XYZ file of C-alpha atoms in Angstrom:
505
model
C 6.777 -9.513 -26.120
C 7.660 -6.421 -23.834
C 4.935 -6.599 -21.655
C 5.490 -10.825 -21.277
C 9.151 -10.267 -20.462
C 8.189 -7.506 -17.835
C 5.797 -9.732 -15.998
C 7.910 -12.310 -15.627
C 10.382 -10.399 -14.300
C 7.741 -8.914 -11.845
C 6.982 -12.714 -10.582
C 10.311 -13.366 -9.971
C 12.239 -10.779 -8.917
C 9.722 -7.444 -7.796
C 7.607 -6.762 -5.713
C 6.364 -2.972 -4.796
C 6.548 -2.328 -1.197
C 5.810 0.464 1.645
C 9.026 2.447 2.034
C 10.885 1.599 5.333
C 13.020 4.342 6.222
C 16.738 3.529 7.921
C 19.525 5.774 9.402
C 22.112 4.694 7.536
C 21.389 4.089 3.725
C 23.824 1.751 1.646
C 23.464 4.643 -0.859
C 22.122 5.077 -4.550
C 24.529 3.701 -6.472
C 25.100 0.493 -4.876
C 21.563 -0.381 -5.419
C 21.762 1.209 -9.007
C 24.902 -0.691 -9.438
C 23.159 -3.740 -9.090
C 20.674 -3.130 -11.227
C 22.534 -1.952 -14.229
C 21.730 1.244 -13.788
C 23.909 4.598 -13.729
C 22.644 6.955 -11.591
C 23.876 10.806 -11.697
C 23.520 14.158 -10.518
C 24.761 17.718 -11.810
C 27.153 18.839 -9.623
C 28.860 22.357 -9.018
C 32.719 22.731 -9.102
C 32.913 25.220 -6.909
C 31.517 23.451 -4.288
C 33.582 20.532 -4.617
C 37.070 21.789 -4.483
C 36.602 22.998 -1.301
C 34.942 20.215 0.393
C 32.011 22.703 1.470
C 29.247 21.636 4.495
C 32.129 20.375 6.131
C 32.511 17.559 3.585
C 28.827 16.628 3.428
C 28.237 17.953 -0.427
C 30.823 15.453 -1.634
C 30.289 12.846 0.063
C 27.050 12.650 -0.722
C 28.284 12.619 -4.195
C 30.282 9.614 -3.717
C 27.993 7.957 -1.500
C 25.177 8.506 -4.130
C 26.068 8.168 -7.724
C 28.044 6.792 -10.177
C 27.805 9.645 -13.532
C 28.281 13.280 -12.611
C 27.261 16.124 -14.722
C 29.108 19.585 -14.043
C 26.232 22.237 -14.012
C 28.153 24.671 -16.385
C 32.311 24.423 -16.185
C 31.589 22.746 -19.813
C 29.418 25.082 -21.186
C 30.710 27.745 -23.956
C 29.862 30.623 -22.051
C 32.275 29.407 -19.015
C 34.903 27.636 -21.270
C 35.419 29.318 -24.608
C 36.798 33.561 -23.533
C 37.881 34.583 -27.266
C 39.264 32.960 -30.161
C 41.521 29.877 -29.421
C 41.343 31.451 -25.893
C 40.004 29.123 -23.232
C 39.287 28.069 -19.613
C 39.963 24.768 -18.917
C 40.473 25.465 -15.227
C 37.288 23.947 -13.886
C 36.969 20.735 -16.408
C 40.822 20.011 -15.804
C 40.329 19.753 -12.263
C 37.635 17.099 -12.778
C 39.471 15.194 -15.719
C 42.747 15.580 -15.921
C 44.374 18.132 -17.948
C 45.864 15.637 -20.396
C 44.910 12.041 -21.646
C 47.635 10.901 -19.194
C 46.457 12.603 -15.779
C 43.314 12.153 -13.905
C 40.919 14.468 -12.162
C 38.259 14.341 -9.137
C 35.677 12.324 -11.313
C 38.316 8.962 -12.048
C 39.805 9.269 -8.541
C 36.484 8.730 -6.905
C 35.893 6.059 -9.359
C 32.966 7.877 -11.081
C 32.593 9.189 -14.687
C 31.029 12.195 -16.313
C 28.374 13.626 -19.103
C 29.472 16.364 -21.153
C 27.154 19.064 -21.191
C 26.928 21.278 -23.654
C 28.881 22.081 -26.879
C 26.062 24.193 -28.277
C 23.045 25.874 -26.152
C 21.168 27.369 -28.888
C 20.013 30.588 -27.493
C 21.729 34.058 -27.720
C 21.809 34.451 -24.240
C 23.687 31.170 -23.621
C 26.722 31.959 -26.539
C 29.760 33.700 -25.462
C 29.589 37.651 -25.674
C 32.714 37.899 -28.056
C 31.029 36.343 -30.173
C 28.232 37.955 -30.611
C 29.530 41.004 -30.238
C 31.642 40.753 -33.178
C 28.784 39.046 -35.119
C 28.767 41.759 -38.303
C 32.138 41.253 -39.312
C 32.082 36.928 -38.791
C 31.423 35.859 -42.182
C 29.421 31.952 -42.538
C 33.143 30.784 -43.921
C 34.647 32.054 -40.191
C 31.553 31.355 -38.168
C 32.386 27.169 -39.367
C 35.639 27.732 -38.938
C 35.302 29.079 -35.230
C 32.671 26.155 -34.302
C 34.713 23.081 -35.401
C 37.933 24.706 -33.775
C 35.858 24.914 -30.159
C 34.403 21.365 -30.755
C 37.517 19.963 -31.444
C 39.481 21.328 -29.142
C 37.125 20.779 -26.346
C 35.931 17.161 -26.907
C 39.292 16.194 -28.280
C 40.915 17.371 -24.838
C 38.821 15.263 -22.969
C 38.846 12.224 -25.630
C 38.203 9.102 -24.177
C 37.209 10.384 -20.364
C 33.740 11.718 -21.347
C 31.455 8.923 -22.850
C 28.313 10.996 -23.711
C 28.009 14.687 -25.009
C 25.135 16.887 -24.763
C 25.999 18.524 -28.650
C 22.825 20.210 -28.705
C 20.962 21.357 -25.806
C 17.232 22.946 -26.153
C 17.175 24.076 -29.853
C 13.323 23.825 -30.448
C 11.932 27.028 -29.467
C 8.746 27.064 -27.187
C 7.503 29.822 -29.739
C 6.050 28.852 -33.305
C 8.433 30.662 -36.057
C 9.123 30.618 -39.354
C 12.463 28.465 -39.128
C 12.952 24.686 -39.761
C 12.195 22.609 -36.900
C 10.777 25.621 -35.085
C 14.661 26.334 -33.676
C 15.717 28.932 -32.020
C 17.064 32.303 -33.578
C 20.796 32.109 -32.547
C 24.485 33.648 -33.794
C 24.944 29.940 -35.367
C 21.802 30.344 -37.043
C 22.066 33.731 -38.450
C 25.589 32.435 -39.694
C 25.031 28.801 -40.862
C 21.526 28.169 -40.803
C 19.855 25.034 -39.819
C 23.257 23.188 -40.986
C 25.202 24.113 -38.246
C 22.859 21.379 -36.303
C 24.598 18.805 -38.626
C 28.072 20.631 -38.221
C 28.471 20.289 -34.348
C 27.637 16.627 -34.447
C 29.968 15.801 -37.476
C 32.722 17.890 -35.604
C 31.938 15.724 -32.123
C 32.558 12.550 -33.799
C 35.379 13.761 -35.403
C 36.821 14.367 -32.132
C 35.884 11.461 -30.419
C 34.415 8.625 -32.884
C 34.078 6.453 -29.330
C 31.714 8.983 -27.695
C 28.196 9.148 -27.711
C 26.383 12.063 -28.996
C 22.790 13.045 -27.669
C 20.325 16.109 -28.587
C 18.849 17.531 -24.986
C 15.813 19.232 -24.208
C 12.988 20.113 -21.622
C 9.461 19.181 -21.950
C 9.235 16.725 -24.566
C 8.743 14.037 -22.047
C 5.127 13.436 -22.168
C 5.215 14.025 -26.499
C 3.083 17.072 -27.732
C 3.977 20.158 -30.366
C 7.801 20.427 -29.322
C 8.495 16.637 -28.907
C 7.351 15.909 -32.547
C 9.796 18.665 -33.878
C 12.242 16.929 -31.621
C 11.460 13.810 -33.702
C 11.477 15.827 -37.248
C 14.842 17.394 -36.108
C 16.271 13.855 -35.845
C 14.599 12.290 -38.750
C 16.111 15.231 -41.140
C 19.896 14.192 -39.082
C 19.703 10.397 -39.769
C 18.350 11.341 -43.421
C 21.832 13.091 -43.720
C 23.710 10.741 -41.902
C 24.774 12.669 -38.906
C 26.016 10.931 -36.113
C 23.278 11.162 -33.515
C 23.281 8.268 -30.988
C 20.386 9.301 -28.032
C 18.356 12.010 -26.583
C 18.628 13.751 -23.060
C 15.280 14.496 -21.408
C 15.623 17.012 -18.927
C 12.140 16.256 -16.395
C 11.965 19.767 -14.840
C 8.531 18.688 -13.639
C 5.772 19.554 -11.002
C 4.652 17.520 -8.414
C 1.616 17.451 -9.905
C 2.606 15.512 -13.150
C 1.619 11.720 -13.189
C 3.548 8.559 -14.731
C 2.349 5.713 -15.564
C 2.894 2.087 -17.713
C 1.592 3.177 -21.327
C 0.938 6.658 -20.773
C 2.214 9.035 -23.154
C 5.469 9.538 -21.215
C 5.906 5.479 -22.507
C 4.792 6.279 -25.729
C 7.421 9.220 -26.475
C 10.161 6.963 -25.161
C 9.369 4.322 -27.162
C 9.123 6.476 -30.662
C 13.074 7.861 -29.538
C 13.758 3.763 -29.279
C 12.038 3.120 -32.357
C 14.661 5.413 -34.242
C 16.789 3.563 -32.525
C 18.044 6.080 -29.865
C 19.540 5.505 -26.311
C 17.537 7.755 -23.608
C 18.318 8.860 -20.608
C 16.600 11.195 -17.521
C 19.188 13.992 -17.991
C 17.905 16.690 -14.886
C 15.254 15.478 -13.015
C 13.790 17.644 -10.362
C 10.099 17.767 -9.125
C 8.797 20.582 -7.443
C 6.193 21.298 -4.762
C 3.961 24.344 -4.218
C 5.763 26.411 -1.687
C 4.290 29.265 0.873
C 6.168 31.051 3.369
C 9.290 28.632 2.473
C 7.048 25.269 3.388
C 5.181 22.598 1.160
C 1.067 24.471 0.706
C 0.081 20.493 1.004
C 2.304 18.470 3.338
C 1.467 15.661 1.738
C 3.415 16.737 -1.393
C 6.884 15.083 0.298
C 4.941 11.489 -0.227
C 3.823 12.557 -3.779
C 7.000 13.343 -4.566
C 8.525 10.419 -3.653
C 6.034 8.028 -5.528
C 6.927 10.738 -8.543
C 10.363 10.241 -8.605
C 9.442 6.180 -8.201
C 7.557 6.245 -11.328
C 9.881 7.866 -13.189
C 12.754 5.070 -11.946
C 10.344 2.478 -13.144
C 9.941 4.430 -16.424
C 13.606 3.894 -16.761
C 14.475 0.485 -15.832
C 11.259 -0.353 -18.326
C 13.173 0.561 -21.184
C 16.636 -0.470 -20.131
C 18.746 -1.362 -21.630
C 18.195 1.937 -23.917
C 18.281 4.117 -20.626
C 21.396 3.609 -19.473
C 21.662 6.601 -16.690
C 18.943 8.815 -14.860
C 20.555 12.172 -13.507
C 19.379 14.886 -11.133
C 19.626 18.356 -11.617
C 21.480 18.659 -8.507
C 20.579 16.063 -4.955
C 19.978 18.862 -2.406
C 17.375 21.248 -1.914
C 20.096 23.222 -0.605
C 21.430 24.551 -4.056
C 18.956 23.857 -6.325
C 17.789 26.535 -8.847
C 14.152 25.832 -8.255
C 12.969 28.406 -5.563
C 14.837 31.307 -7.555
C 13.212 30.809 -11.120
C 10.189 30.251 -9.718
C 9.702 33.831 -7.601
C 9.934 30.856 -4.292
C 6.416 29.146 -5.238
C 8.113 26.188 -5.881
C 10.850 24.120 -4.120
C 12.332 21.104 -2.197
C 12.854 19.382 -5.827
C 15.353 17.043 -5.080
C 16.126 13.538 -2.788
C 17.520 15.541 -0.272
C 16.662 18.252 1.905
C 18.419 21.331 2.582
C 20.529 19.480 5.479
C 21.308 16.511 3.261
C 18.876 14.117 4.992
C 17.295 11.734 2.579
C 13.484 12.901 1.727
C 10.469 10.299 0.827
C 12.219 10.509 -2.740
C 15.792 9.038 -1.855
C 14.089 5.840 0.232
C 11.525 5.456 -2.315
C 14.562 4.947 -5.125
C 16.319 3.428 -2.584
C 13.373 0.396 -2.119
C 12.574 0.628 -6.036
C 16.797 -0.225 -6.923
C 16.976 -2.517 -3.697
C 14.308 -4.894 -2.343
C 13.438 -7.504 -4.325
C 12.069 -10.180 -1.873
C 9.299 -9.724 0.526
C 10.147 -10.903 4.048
C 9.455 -14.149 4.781
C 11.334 -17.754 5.542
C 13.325 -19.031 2.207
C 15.631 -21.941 1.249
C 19.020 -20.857 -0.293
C 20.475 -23.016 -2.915
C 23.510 -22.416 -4.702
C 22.546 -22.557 -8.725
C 25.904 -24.783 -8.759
C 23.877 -27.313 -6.257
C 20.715 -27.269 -6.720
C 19.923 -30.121 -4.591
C 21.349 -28.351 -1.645
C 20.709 -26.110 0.611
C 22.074 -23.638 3.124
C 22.285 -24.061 6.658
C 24.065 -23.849 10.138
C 25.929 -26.568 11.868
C 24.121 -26.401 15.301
C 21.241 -24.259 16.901
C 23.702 -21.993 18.275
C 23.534 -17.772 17.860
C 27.620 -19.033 17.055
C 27.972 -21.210 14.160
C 29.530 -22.510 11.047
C 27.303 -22.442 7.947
C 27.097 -25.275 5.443
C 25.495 -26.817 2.720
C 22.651 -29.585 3.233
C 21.348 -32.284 1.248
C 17.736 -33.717 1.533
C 14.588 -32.001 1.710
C 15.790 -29.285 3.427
C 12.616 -28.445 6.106
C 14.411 -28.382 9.248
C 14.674 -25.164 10.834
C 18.574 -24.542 10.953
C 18.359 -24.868 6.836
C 15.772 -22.462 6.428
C 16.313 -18.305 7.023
C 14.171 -15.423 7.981
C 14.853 -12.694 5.402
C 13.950 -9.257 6.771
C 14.304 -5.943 4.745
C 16.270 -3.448 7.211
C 14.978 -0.204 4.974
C 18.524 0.591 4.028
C 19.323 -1.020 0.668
C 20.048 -4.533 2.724
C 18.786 -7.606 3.942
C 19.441 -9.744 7.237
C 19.425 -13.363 7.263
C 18.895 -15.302 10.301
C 18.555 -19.282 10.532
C 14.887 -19.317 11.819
C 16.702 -21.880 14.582
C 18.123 -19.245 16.261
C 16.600 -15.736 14.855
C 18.226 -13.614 17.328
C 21.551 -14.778 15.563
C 22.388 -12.836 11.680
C 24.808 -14.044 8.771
C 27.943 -12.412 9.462
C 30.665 -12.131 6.391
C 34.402 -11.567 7.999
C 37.376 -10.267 6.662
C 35.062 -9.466 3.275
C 38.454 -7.656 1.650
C 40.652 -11.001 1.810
C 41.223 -12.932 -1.385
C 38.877 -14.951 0.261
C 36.342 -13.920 3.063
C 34.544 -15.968 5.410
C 30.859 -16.307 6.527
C 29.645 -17.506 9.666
C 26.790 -16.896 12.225
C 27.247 -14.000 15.293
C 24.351 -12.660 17.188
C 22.522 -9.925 16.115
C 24.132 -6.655 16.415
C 22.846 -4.110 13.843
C 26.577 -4.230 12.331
C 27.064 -3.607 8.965
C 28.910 -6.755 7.992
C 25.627 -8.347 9.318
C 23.744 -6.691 6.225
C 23.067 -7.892 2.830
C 23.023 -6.865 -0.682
C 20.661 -9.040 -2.823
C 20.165 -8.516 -6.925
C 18.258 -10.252 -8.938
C 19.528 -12.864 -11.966
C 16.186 -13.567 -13.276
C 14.257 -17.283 -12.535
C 14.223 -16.895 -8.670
C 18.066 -17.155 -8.749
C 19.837 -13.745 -6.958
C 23.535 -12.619 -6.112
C 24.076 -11.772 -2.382
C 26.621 -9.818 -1.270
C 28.116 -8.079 1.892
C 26.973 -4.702 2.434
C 30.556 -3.393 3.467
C 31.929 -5.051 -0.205
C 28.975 -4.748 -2.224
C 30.950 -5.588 -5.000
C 32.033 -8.917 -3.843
C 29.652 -12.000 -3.504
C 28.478 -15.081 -1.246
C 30.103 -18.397 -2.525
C 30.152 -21.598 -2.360
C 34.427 -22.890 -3.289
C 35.665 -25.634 -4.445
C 35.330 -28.126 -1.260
C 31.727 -26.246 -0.990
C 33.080 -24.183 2.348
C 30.760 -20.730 2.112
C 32.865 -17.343 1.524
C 33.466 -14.169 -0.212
C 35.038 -13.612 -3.187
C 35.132 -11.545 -6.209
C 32.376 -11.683 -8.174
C 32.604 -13.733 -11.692
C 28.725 -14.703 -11.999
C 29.968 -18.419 -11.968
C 26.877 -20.607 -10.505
C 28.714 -21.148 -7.482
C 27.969 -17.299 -6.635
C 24.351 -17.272 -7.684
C 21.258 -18.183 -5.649
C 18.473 -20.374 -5.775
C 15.995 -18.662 -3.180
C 12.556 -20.305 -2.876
């Protein structure tokens, strides 16, 4: 049933294309917006309070995504200093110190993935705490743990929606411990319980927020992934609270996806217990020599990589709600370092924020869903019309049509512009574009101007399903093409009534 419910929504609404690169991209999350999709990147607090690049990092943020993740001002080792001593410095900034305030991450209209409560490894626990590890009994060692979960999750209660609990248990080392986990101070105090603890004392915290398990390189299934799956079986056997999985993707270029592969197959055995998924830091990395690519033709590679794994995602949405980045510019990511510099440029953007292969390859993937050519528009509301302009003018009114419909001022050239938009033009008069005017009014207008290259001459189009499609202005994306109650054409809010949807043959 999948696989008939994909290809129909192949015939109607995708087609995969040659990536046309623009100048001026509408940006990830519009296009992920209208897909569904929530699309994220780990981002550094210190380089967002002060506005660094001048300005650049964050908007590129804004511009881009929708979810952040902070790449470790919520991790123990940052937060938690002693007992019931913490640093709340760096989260409060982002959130809002109290459930009344707000931070960075709701004033830019964006929201945020907790990560981590627990990273089970030594070296990622605070030092107080294993330093006074002999005289922490098991009785104190609970104690401590549901204090710090509480306190953190509870503090943000309600403004963080998913919560890394776990993050990389499974050790990549066969040992004598259940699941194969990692030794750690939790479990030298609790044993393999304290797995069941931290998600009991999450949802205690926050019964609204969802609670995932995270880990690297169980993406493609294997010896770790299937301890992954025991670890969860034994946690919904004891009726812990687990609600998805994070899978990181620190990958090389040289890793394929592809429908049905075993990447498919993993996701669909998290499903299958019923799980949510989502890409939690993605980066691919190339070869590197001398601080360049060894193959040049890597860049392209990469970009059809990071395509794949977009498809892999919107495959199994709705269970993938959000794919995230470990970062979005070469500039700062941790690649080059932990690899001794043989491998780099892992991210969308290069180390001067200018969109790589990758970006416009999501970009086309989230974005064009109609091949250029000539097409009717009908609204869904009128079938039996059609759109068109008044006179063969490159200045006109646009109406709607009855009849068949084949006369060249009710029929318009599509053309993909390689940004995340579309231009229409009446194929009358193709030097002439759809123009949308005062698109922030209650009500906007819509009429025909010459073409400029303007960015209220640019379209957003998503697809409904059954050839019908929402178009909207690229400068209030959010906001759709109408037809009102006396059938005039404008802009208005969107409410998905069949007046705002599409028939496009």
């Amino acid at each position: 049933m999948k696989s008939a419910v994909l290809l129909f929504l192949l015939v109607f609404c995708f087609t995969k294309y040659v990536t046309i690169q623009a100048q001026n991209p509408i940006g990830l999350k519009v296009s992920a917006s209208l897909r569904g999709l929530l699309l994220g990147a780990a981002v550094v607090v210190k380089y967002l309070q002060p506005n660094i690049d001048q300005g650049r990092y964050n908007s590129n943020v804004v511009k881009n995504y929708q979810l952040i993740v902070p790449g470790y001002e919520l991790k123990p080792e940052h937060i938690w200093l002693d007992e019931n001593v913490y640093n709340f410095s760096d989260a409060d900034w982002l959130l809002g110190a109290t459930p009344n305030t707000t931070g960075w991450v709701q004033q830019n209209g964006m929201q945020l993935r907790g990560h981590t409560l627990v990273w089970a490894y030594d070296m990622r626990i605070p030092r107080w705490l294993l330093d006074r590890e002999a005289s922490i009994t098991p009785e104190k060692a609970k104690t401590l743990l549901r204090s710090y979960i509480h306190t953190v999750v509870g503090r943000y209660r309600g403004k963080i929606q998913w919560w890394d609990v776990i993050n990389e248990l499974i050790s990549n080392y066969n040992n004598t411990r259940p699941f194969y986990i990692a030794n750690s101070f939790w479990y030298r105090k609790l044993g393999i319980d304290y797995v069941k603890y931290a998600y009991i004392f999450a949802h205690e915290a926050d019964p609204d927020a969802k609670l995932y398990y995270n880990d690297f390189g169980i993406q493609q299934g294997g010896f770790k992934a299937d301890r992954v799956f025991d670890l969860i079986d034994w946690l919904k056997s004891e009726n812990v609270p687990i609600h998805g999985v994070g899978i990181q993707w620190h990958i090389k270029v040289s890793e394929t996806v592809t429908p049905g592969d075993a990447h498919y197959q993993t996701a669909q055995r998290f499903i299958d217990r019923n799980l949510d998924l989502m890409v939690t830091e993605l980066d691919i990395s190339i070869p590197m020599v001398d601080s360049h690519p060894v193959d040049p033709n890597d860049i392209q590679k990469q970009g059809l990589a990071y395509r794949s794994i977009l498809d892999y995602v919107l495959y199994f949405a709705p269970r993938t709600p959000a794919l995230l980045t470990w970062g979005f510019t070469d500039r700062y990511s941790w690649i080059p370092a932990a690899n001794n510099y043989t491998q780099g440029e892992a991210l969308p953007l290069d180390a001067n924020y200018q969109p790589k292969p990758a970006y416009w390859q999501m970009q086309d993937d989230l974005a064009r869903v109609l091949l250029n050519g000539i097409y009717r528009l009908s609204p869904k509301s009128q079938p039996s019309t059609c759109l068109g302009i008044a006179e063969n003018s490159t200045r006109s009114a646009v109406q709607l049509y009855t009849g068949a419909c084949n006369q060249t001022n009710q029929q318009w050239n599509l053309m993909w512009l390689g940004d995340g938009t579309y231009r229409f033009s009446p194929q009358s008069v193709n030097s002439s574009a759809l123009n949308a005017y005062n698109v922030t009014a209650s009500t906007g207008t819509v009429r025909i101007y010459e073409w400029i290259g303007s960015f209220d001459q640019e379209w957003v189009i998503s697809c409904q399903g059954n050839a019908t499609y929402r178009i909207g202005p690229r400068n209030a994306w959010q906001r759709v093409l109408a037809v009102d109650q006396t059938s005039n054409i404008v802009i208005m809010n969107s409410t998905r009534d069949e007046r705002q949807q599409w028939i496009i043959h």
